[in-house]
């Protein structure tokens, strides 16, 4: 049986960029669909979920950051941002909204393909511990399923984590009430060569999802050491 090809959705209003990315994907048994508007990509996402989405921020019908937010609201699919905006604040905002990586234009298409493959390796569970498809962690009324990156609140509300966020949360859940150093977490999904603050941004985003008004802080900062999940966890 022939393995299915990796599929990427590309949204960019410059046709040449989509063509270059498709050409760069071919040698790696990858294929893509190119869209010129956010509306077209969102319509396609209702029908099928690709392995990754590549999103340009300068779209004609929707701000790229709004598109990222909409994709992340309904799916954990890895997202790579393409943008001419090189300021660190734009990179931070992209990560805060749930993007997995940020590539500044102009770029080498082969670099984008390499980043897709790197993200898919991480999301596919290339860790020292394999994850069972139906395995889930429960803590303080929350449920987390690593296989889908789905986090369910005590009230039953579901939200999806980016690949980087999911890997960091799982690392914390695997070692509750233990301090995990920043170096350890950087090696477990927090590293982003384009942004030194990536781990802090992703931890902050996870905290926002977990925090409830007047509720406890589940993830604590241990100054000078790292981060700790301050509650018991049951895996099953």
XYZ file of N, CA and C in Angstrom, residues 70-230:
483
model
N -9.063 31.813 13.522
C -10.212 31.018 13.084
C -9.824 29.565 12.844
N -8.661 29.340 12.225
C -8.190 27.966 12.002
C -7.974 27.263 13.329
N -7.316 27.965 14.256
C -7.003 27.346 15.539
C -8.251 27.079 16.372
N -9.302 27.856 16.148
C -10.554 27.657 16.884
C -11.173 26.300 16.564
N -10.921 25.800 15.352
C -11.567 24.562 14.928
C -10.621 23.395 14.690
N -9.307 23.626 14.793
C -8.379 22.546 14.451
C -7.007 22.767 15.086
N -6.291 21.666 15.281
C -4.919 21.742 15.787
C -3.900 21.644 14.654
N -4.355 21.756 13.401
C -3.444 21.622 12.258
C -2.270 22.595 12.402
N -1.043 22.135 12.177
C 0.109 23.039 12.261
C -0.008 24.208 11.289
N 0.364 25.399 11.765
C 0.269 26.615 10.961
C 1.637 27.281 10.873
N 2.066 27.582 9.655
C 3.291 28.346 9.426
C 2.902 29.677 8.793
N 3.369 30.755 9.380
C 3.076 32.099 8.876
C 4.136 32.505 7.863
N 3.681 33.104 6.756
C 4.572 33.756 5.809
C 4.267 35.247 5.865
N 5.290 36.069 6.054
C 5.009 37.493 6.179
C 6.228 38.335 5.852
N 5.952 39.524 5.316
C 7.018 40.498 5.113
C 7.279 41.277 6.396
N 6.433 41.069 7.404
C 6.580 41.756 8.685
C 7.634 41.038 9.523
N 8.757 41.689 9.736
C 9.866 41.031 10.425
C 10.027 41.465 11.874
N 9.173 42.361 12.349
C 9.315 42.858 13.716
C 8.973 41.754 14.714
N 9.698 41.721 15.822
C 9.480 40.663 16.808
C 8.061 40.676 17.365
N 7.417 41.850 17.420
C 6.058 41.910 17.951
C 5.080 41.136 17.070
N 5.327 41.135 15.756
C 4.472 40.371 14.850
C 4.678 38.873 15.054
N 5.926 38.479 15.265
C 6.219 37.071 15.540
C 5.533 36.621 16.831
N 5.638 37.462 17.866
C 5.017 37.140 19.146
C 3.509 37.001 18.980
N 2.882 37.942 18.262
C 1.440 37.893 18.067
C 1.035 36.629 17.324
N 1.816 36.240 16.315
C 1.511 35.015 15.587
C 1.516 33.796 16.494
N 2.514 33.705 17.376
C 2.589 32.581 18.307
C 1.464 32.647 19.326
N 1.135 33.862 19.768
C 0.061 34.012 20.743
C -1.283 33.551 20.188
N -1.465 33.707 18.892
C -2.714 33.290 18.263
C -2.717 31.806 17.919
N -1.568 31.149 18.067
C -1.535 29.709 17.853
C -0.757 29.217 16.659
N -0.001 30.096 15.991
C 0.857 29.637 14.898
C 2.014 28.814 15.457
N 2.535 27.913 14.644
C 3.641 27.057 15.073
C 4.998 27.589 14.634
N 5.023 28.375 13.581
C 6.289 28.897 13.078
C 6.019 30.169 12.282
N 7.079 30.935 12.046
C 6.946 32.249 11.403
C 8.134 32.435 10.470
N 7.854 32.587 9.188
C 8.902 32.741 8.186
C 8.760 34.111 7.527
N 9.866 34.849 7.482
C 9.844 36.210 6.937
C 10.175 36.194 5.451
N 9.392 36.937 4.667
C 9.667 37.120 3.242
C 10.775 38.150 3.056
N 11.609 37.992 2.036
C 11.691 36.862 1.101
C 12.291 35.635 1.786
N 11.976 34.465 1.282
C 12.420 33.228 1.928
C 12.798 32.203 0.869
N 13.527 31.191 1.312
C 13.864 30.058 0.457
C 12.743 29.027 0.609
N 12.044 28.649 -0.465
C 10.955 27.665 -0.354
C 11.390 26.366 0.306
N 12.654 25.989 0.119
C 13.140 24.754 0.742
C 13.165 24.866 2.263
N 13.378 26.100 2.770
C 13.344 26.302 4.217
C 11.939 26.082 4.764
N 10.941 26.560 4.026
C 9.556 26.369 4.455
C 9.220 24.880 4.499
N 9.628 24.148 3.489
C 9.388 22.706 3.461
C 10.081 22.022 4.635
N 11.308 22.429 4.936
C 12.038 21.852 6.066
C 11.305 22.118 7.377
N 10.736 23.310 7.488
C 10.009 23.647 8.725
C 8.709 22.850 8.835
N 8.040 22.638 7.706
C 6.841 21.791 7.729
C 7.199 20.396 8.225
N 8.243 19.833 7.665
C 8.642 18.475 8.043
C 9.035 18.399 9.514
N 9.722 19.441 10.006
C 10.121 19.476 11.412
C 8.904 19.513 12.330
N 7.922 20.361 11.992
C 6.705 20.458 12.794
C 5.935 19.147 12.778
N 5.845 18.506 11.623
C 5.105 17.249 11.522
C 5.793 16.134 12.297
N 7.120 16.168 12.346
C 7.825 15.176 13.165
C 7.467 15.352 14.633
N 7.411 16.614 15.084
C 7.064 16.872 16.487
C 5.612 16.500 16.771
N 4.708 16.885 15.878
C 3.291 16.600 16.109
C 2.991 15.114 15.974
N 3.869 14.394 15.256
C 3.675 12.953 15.101
C 4.183 12.155 16.275
N 4.712 12.842 17.287
C 5.102 12.165 18.510
C 6.501 11.616 18.504
N 7.428 12.297 17.860
C 8.807 11.832 17.879
C 9.447 12.192 19.204
N 8.991 11.508 20.257
C 9.507 11.723 21.597
C 9.953 10.384 22.133
N 10.486 10.410 23.333
C 10.976 9.171 23.920
C 9.835 8.272 24.365
N 8.626 8.806 24.423
C 7.495 8.019 24.895
C 6.373 8.064 23.875
N 5.957 6.925 23.304
C 4.857 6.938 22.352
C 3.538 7.243 23.048
N 2.613 7.845 22.327
C 1.326 8.216 22.885
C 0.239 7.349 22.281
N -0.532 6.668 23.139
C -1.645 5.871 22.660
C -2.714 6.799 22.095
N -3.400 6.314 21.058
C -4.351 7.169 20.355
C -5.456 7.673 21.268
N -5.943 6.823 22.208
C -7.054 7.206 23.064
C -6.597 7.639 24.457
N -5.296 7.805 24.660
C -4.793 8.197 25.972
C -5.177 9.640 26.273
N -5.510 9.914 27.537
C -5.832 11.275 27.924
C -5.398 11.516 29.365
N -5.163 12.792 29.658
C -4.772 13.200 31.002
C -5.902 13.999 31.619
N -6.185 13.750 32.897
C -7.196 14.520 33.609
C -6.539 15.209 34.803
N -6.903 16.490 34.999
C -6.338 17.258 36.102
C -7.264 18.427 36.426
N -7.626 18.525 37.681
C -8.468 19.629 38.154
C -9.704 19.856 37.288
N -10.305 18.765 36.827
C -11.514 18.867 36.014
C -11.254 19.011 34.519
N -10.003 19.211 34.134
C -9.634 19.353 32.722
C -9.311 17.992 32.124
N -9.501 17.873 30.810
C -9.093 16.684 30.065
C -8.219 17.125 28.901
N -7.142 16.377 28.667
C -6.278 16.684 27.530
C -5.957 15.411 26.774
N -6.176 15.448 25.438
C -5.874 14.308 24.580
C -4.695 14.655 23.671
N -3.532 14.058 23.914
C -2.355 14.361 23.091
C -2.541 14.037 21.623
N -3.323 13.005 21.301
C -3.446 12.586 19.900
C -4.121 13.640 19.033
N -5.013 14.439 19.627
C -5.733 15.458 18.870
C -5.381 16.880 19.294
N -4.528 17.010 20.331
C -4.181 18.321 20.895
C -5.417 19.034 21.437
N -6.418 18.273 21.830
C -7.682 18.845 22.301
C -7.677 18.977 23.819
N -7.968 20.176 24.285
C -8.060 20.475 25.711
C -9.515 20.792 26.031
N -10.089 20.057 26.990
C -11.499 20.238 27.342
C -11.602 20.784 28.754
N -12.321 21.885 28.909
C -12.456 22.545 30.208
C -13.417 21.775 31.106
N -13.439 22.088 32.403
C -14.408 21.443 33.304
C -15.850 21.660 32.867
N -16.103 22.746 32.106
C -17.454 23.024 31.616
C -17.768 22.325 30.291
N -16.778 21.601 29.745
C -16.991 20.872 28.506
C -16.617 21.631 27.245
N -16.014 22.811 27.378
C -15.608 23.597 26.211
C -14.286 23.069 25.671
N -14.250 22.814 24.362
C -13.047 22.281 23.724
C -12.252 23.389 23.056
N -10.928 23.273 23.139
C -10.039 24.173 22.405
C -8.862 23.358 21.923
N -8.224 23.830 20.833
C -7.123 23.082 20.241
C -5.814 23.834 20.424
N -4.759 23.095 20.738
C -3.441 23.672 20.948
C -2.601 23.539 19.689
N -1.696 24.489 19.496
C -0.724 24.356 18.419
C 0.246 23.231 18.775
N 1.046 22.820 17.815
C 1.999 21.730 18.065
C 2.967 22.092 19.189
N 3.504 23.324 19.167
C 4.435 23.736 20.213
C 3.783 23.760 21.579
N 2.565 24.302 21.657
C 1.846 24.351 22.935
C 1.544 22.945 23.437
N 1.097 22.071 22.534
C 0.738 20.708 22.923
C 1.939 19.954 23.484
N 3.085 20.119 22.852
C 4.275 19.407 23.312
C 4.713 19.914 24.684
N 4.629 21.224 24.897
C 4.985 21.790 26.199
C 4.015 21.326 27.281
N 2.706 21.371 26.993
C 1.736 20.953 27.999
C 1.917 19.486 28.347
N 2.158 18.643 27.348
C 2.340 17.226 27.648
C 3.578 16.995 28.508
N 4.647 17.744 28.236
C 5.851 17.610 29.065
C 5.536 17.937 30.523
N 4.750 18.989 30.752
C 4.371 19.360 32.119
C 3.451 18.316 32.739
N 2.528 17.785 31.951
C 1.590 16.785 32.466
C 2.275 15.464 32.795
N 3.364 15.171 32.090
C 4.102 13.928 32.363
C 4.952 14.029 33.631
N 5.139 15.254 34.113
C 5.989 15.451 35.302
C 5.338 16.445 36.256
N 4.141 16.140 36.766
C 3.443 17.080 37.643
C 4.209 17.320 38.948
N 4.105 18.562 39.440
C 4.733 18.984 40.693
C 6.252 18.830 40.669
N 6.811 18.838 39.458
C 8.266 18.855 39.294
C 8.643 20.077 38.481
N 9.743 20.694 38.863
C 10.213 21.863 38.135
C 10.927 21.398 36.863
N 10.462 21.888 35.737
C 11.098 21.580 34.453
C 11.845 22.826 33.999
N 13.115 22.678 33.745
C 13.930 23.829 33.366
C 13.550 24.324 31.978
N 13.891 25.563 31.695
C 13.620 26.130 30.382
C 14.370 25.344 29.303
N 15.609 24.915 29.612
C 16.377 24.140 28.631
C 15.666 22.834 28.293
N 15.105 22.176 29.304
C 14.371 20.928 29.061
C 13.155 21.201 28.185
N 12.397 22.242 28.516
C 11.199 22.552 27.753
C 11.529 23.021 26.340
N 12.650 23.703 26.189
C 13.069 24.128 24.860
C 13.322 22.930 23.950
N 13.788 21.842 24.545
C 14.039 20.633 23.764
C 12.770 19.817 23.556
N 11.659 20.230 24.194
C 10.403 19.499 24.068
C 9.316 20.377 23.468
N 9.679 21.129 22.450
C 8.671 21.835 21.687
C 8.648 23.334 21.819
N 9.486 23.895 22.681
C 9.433 25.333 22.864
C 10.425 26.109 22.039
N 11.338 25.423 21.378
C 12.386 26.127 20.651
C 11.871 26.690 19.337
N 12.209 27.938 19.115
C 11.880 28.619 17.866
C 13.075 29.486 17.535
N 13.811 29.087 16.496
C 15.058 29.782 16.186
C 14.840 31.254 15.846
N 13.621 31.611 15.439
C 13.361 32.987 15.042
C 12.971 33.874 16.210
N 12.752 33.284 17.395
C 12.262 34.074 18.514
C 12.704 33.458 19.830
N 13.569 34.166 20.561
C 14.072 33.660 21.825
C 12.967 33.506 22.863
N 11.902 34.318 22.756
C 10.843 34.307 23.750
C 9.762 33.282 23.459
N 9.963 32.405 22.499
C 8.889 31.514 22.066
C 8.342 30.665 23.207
N 9.202 30.147 24.078
C 8.710 29.288 25.155
C 7.832 30.067 26.115
N 8.210 31.303 26.421
C 7.414 32.119 27.337
C 6.066 32.463 26.718
N 6.060 32.756 25.414
C 4.809 33.067 24.721
C 3.873 31.867 24.757
N 4.401 30.677 24.506
C 3.551 29.487 24.459
C 3.061 29.099 25.854
N 3.914 29.225 26.866
C 3.470 28.961 28.234
C 2.364 29.939 28.615
N 2.534 31.213 28.236
C 1.516 32.220 28.518
C 0.191 31.867 27.852
N 0.266 31.377 26.633
C -0.960 31.011 25.905
C -1.653 29.824 26.572
N -0.889 28.824 27.007
C -1.487 27.681 27.712
C -2.144 28.149 29.003
N -1.466 29.043 29.721
C -2.029 29.570 30.970
C -3.369 30.259 30.733
N -3.462 31.040 29.664
C -4.714 31.744 29.377
C -5.845 30.755 29.152
N -5.542 29.622 28.555
C -6.569 28.611 28.318
C -6.997 27.949 29.627
N -6.035 27.738 30.533
C -6.309 27.012 31.770
C -6.872 27.883 32.885
N -6.537 29.160 32.870
C -6.917 30.019 33.986
C -8.415 30.306 34.000
N -8.990 30.274 35.197
C -10.370 30.656 35.427
C -10.386 31.742 36.501
N -11.376 32.642 36.428
C -11.472 33.726 37.393
C -11.508 33.174 38.811
N -10.641 33.703 39.646
C -10.515 33.292 41.053
C -10.043 31.846 41.200
N -9.609 31.232 40.111
C -9.116 29.862 40.196
C -7.615 29.815 40.423
N -7.089 28.633 40.725
C -5.649 28.509 40.987
C -4.823 28.622 39.709
N -3.579 28.996 39.866
C -2.646 29.040 38.729
C -2.055 27.643 38.573
N -2.469 26.935 37.530
C -2.020 25.546 37.373
C -0.545 25.460 36.992
N -0.067 26.413 36.205
C 1.341 26.416 35.814
C 2.046 27.554 36.541
N 3.017 27.216 37.326
C 3.737 28.214 38.112
C 5.124 28.474 37.533
N 5.522 29.716 37.604
C 6.888 30.084 37.227
C 7.769 29.947 38.452
N 8.808 29.165 38.336
C 9.789 29.022 39.413
C 10.984 29.858 38.993
N 11.056 31.068 39.503
C 12.043 32.026 39.025
C 13.464 31.502 39.183
N 14.209 31.612 38.089
C 15.583 31.136 38.074
C 15.710 29.668 37.741
N 14.563 28.960 37.649
C 14.609 27.518 37.391
C 13.801 27.112 36.159
N 12.513 27.456 36.141
C 11.692 27.042 35.011
C 10.225 27.119 35.340
N 9.465 26.066 34.958
C 8.024 26.041 35.145
C 7.615 24.724 35.790
N 6.450 24.753 36.494
C 5.963 23.560 37.173
C 4.447 23.497 37.084
N 3.925 22.306 36.795
C 2.486 22.084 36.870
C 2.153 21.753 38.319
N 1.330 22.589 38.944
C 1.129 22.514 40.394
C -0.111 21.728 40.796
